[in-house]
Coordinates of C-alpha atoms in Angstrom, one line a residue:
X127 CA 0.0 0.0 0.0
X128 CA 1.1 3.6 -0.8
X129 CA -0.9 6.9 0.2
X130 CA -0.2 8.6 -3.5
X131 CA -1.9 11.8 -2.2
X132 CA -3.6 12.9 1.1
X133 CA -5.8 16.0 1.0
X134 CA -5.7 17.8 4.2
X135 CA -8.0 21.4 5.1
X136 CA -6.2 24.0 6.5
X137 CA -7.6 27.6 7.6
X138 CA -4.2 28.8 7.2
X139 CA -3.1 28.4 3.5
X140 CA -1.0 30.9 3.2
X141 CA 1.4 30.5 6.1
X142 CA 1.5 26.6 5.5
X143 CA 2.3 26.8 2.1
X144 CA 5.1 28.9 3.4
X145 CA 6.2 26.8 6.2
X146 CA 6.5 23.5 4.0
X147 CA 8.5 25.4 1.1
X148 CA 10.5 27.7 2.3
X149 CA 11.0 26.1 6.0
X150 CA 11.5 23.0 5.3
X151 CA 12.1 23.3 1.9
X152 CA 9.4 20.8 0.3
X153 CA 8.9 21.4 -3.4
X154 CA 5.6 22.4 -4.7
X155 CA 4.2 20.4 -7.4
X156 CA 0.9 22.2 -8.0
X157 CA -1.1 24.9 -6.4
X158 CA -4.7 26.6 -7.1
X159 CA -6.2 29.7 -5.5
X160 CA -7.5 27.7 -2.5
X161 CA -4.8 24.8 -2.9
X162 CA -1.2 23.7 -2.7
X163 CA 0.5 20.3 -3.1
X164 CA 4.1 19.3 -2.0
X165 CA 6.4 16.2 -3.1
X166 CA 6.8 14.3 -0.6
X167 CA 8.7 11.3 -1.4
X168 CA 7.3 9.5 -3.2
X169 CA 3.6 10.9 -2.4
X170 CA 2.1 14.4 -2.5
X171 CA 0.6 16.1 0.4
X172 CA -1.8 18.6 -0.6
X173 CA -3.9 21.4 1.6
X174 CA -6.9 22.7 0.2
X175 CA -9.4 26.0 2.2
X176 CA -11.6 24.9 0.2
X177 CA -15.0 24.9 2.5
X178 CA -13.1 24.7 5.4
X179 CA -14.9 25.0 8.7
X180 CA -13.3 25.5 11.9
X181 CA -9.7 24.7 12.4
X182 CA -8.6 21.4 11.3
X183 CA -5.7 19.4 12.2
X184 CA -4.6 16.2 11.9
X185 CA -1.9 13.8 12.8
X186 CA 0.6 11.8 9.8
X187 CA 3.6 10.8 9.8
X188 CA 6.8 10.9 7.0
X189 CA 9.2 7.8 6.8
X190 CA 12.4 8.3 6.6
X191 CA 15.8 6.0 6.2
X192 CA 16.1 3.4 8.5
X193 CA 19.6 4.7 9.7
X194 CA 19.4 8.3 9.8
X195 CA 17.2 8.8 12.9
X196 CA 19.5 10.9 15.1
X197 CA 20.2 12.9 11.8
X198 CA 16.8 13.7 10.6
X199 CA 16.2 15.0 14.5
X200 CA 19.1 17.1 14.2
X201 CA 18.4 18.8 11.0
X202 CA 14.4 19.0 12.1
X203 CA 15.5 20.8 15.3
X204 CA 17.6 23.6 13.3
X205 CA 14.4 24.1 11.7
X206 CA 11.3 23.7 14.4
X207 CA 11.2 22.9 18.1
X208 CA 10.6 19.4 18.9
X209 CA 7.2 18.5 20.9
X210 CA 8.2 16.6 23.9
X211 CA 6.6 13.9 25.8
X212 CA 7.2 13.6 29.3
X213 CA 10.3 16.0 28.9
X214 CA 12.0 13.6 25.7
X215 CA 12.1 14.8 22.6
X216 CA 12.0 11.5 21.0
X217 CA 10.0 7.9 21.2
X218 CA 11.3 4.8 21.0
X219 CA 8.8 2.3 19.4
X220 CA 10.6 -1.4 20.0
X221 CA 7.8 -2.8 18.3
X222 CA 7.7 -2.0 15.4
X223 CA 10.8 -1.1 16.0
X224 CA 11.5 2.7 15.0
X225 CA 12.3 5.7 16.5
X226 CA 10.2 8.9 16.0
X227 CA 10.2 12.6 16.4
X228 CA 7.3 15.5 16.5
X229 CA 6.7 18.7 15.5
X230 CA 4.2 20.9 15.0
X231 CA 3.1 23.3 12.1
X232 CA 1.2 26.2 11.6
X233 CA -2.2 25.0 11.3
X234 CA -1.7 22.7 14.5
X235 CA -1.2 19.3 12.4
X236 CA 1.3 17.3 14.8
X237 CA 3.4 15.9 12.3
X238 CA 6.0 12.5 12.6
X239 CA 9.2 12.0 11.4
X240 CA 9.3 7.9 11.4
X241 CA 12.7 5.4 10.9
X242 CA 11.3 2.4 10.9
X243 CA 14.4 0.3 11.4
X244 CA 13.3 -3.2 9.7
X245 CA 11.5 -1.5 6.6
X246 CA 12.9 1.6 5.4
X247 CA 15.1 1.2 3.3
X248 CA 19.1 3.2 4.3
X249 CA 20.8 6.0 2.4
X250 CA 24.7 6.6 2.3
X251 CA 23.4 10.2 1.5
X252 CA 23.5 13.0 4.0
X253 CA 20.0 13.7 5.4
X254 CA 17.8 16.6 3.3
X255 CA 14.3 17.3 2.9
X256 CA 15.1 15.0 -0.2
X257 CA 15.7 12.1 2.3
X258 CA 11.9 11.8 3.0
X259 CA 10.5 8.5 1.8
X260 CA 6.7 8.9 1.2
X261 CA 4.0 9.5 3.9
X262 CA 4.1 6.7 6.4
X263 CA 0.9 7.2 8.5
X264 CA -2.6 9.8 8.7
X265 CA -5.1 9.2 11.4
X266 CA -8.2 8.1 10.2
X267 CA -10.3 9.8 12.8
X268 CA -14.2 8.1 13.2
X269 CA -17.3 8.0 14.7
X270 CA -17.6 4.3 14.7
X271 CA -13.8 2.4 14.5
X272 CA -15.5 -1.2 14.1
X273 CA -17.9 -0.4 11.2
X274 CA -15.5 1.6 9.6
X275 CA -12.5 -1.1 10.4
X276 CA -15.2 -3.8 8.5
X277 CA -15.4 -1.4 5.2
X278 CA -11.5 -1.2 5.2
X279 CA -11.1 -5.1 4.9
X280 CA -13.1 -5.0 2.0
X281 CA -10.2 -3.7 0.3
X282 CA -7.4 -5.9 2.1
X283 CA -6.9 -2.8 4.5
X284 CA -6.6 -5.5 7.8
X285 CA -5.2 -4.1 11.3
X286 CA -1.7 -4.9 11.8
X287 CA -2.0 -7.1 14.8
X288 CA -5.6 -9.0 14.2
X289 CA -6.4 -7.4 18.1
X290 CA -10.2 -6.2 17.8
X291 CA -11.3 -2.6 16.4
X292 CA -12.7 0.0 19.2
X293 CA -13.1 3.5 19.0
X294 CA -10.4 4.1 21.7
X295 CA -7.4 2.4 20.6
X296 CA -5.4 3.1 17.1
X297 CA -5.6 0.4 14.9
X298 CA -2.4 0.2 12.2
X299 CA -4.5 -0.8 8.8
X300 CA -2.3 -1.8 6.3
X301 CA -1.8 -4.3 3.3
X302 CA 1.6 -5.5 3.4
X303 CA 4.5 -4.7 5.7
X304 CA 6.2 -1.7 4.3
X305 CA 5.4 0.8 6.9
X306 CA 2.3 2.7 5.6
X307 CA -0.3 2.9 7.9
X308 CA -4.0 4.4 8.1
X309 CA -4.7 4.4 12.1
X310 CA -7.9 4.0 12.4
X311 CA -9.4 6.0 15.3
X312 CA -12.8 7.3 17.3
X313 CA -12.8 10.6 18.5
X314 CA -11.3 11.9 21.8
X315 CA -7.8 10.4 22.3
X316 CA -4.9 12.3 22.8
X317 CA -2.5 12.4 20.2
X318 CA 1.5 11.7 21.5
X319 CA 3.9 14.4 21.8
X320 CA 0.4 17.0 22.1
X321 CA -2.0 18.1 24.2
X322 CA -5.0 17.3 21.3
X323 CA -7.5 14.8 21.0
X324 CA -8.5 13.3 17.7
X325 CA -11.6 14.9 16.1
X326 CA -13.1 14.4 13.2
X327 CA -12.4 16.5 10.5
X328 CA -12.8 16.3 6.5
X329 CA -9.6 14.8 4.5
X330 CA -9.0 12.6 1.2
X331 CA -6.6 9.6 1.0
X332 CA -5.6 8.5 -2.7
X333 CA -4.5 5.1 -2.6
X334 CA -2.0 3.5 -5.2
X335 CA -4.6 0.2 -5.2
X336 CA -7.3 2.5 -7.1
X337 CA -9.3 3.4 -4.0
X338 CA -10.1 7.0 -2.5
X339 CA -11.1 7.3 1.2
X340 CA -11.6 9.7 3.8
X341 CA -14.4 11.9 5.3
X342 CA -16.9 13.9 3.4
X343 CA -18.2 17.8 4.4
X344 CA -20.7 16.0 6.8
X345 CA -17.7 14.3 8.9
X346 CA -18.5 10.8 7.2
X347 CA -16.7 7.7 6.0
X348 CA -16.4 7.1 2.7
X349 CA -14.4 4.8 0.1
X350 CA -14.7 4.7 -3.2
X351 CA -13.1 3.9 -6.9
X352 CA -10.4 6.7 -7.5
X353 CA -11.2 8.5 -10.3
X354 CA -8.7 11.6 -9.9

């Protein structure tokens, strides 16, 4: 499975667009009056304030080589304070196993940087925003996890560990082990490395296996053929 592009809403289009290029140095691959896209990896990540209510935010994660943790962190950190979780500024997942790191941009979106140490693949390369493999995770917020967990293995999407679907735990849905996730959620738990909760909030995930998912302008699930 690969997330080709994930449509996030943003209330603050014009300060993200210039956090992600000329912060962090992404490189935009389209824009529209009320959009912009980014390369990342090999996905795009694209914000739209298009019908945007409220202020969204959202949590995904970026994967990057297995052995350049401590090296991503350090370039991040030149860039954008770390969140912290009980005083680190990293986490330590044995297992999956990987190591990650948080920050946070401009619309509130708590964002990952993810080495996943027995799936990503290494680079000999010193670390750039180049380095960035594709998106690795979005949360998948819901109002009901175990309906929405039964729609998602329709499509092979299965939670990584077989352990039941609930609306308070994440579960990792994936199709094959290469460390893209969609972690499927119910509302109200906080995020690590931040102070929010998941809510529910409109978004659009492009799949590479010809499926679009996410939730509609009435905060509800859908999945459907692609046909962007």
């Amino acid at each position: 499975m690969e997330i080709k592009r994930l449509t996030l809403q943003t209330d603050k289009l014009q300060s993200m667009k210039e956090f992600y290029t000329n912060d962090l140095g992404f490189s935009l691959c389209g824009e529209s009056p009320t959009s912009f896209r980014i390369q990342v990896g090999k996905s795009v990540l694209e914000f739209t304030n298009s019908n945007v209510v409220g202020k969204p935010y959202y949590h995904f994660a970026l994967n990057i080589p297995s052995n350049q943790f401590q090296e991503a962190k350090t370039w991040l950190k030149r860039k954008q304070p770390l969140l912290l979780e009980d005083g680190e500024d990293e986490a330590d997942f044995p297992f999956f196993p990987a190591h990650s790191c948080y920050f946070e941009d401009p619309a509130g979106n708590i964002v990952e940087l993810i080495a996943r140490y027995h799936v990503n693949p290494m680079s000999e390369l010193p670390f750039s925003i180049d380095s960035i493999l594709n998106i690795s995770e979005i949360g998948l917020i819901v109002k009901d996890a175990p309906v929405v967990g039964e729609q998602l293995k329709k499509i092979n999407l299965i939670k990584s560990d077989n352990a039941p679907i609930t609306n308070a735990t994440l579960s990792f849905m994936q199709d094959s082990k290469n460390g893209v996730f969609i972690i499927l959620t119910g509302t109200g738990r906080r995020w690590l490395f931040s102070n929010k909760v998941s809510k529910v909030f409109p978004m659009k995930i492009n799949m590479d296996n010809h499926y679009c998912l996410g939730i509609d302008g009435n905060n509800g699930f859908f999945m459907k053929i692609n046909t962007d």
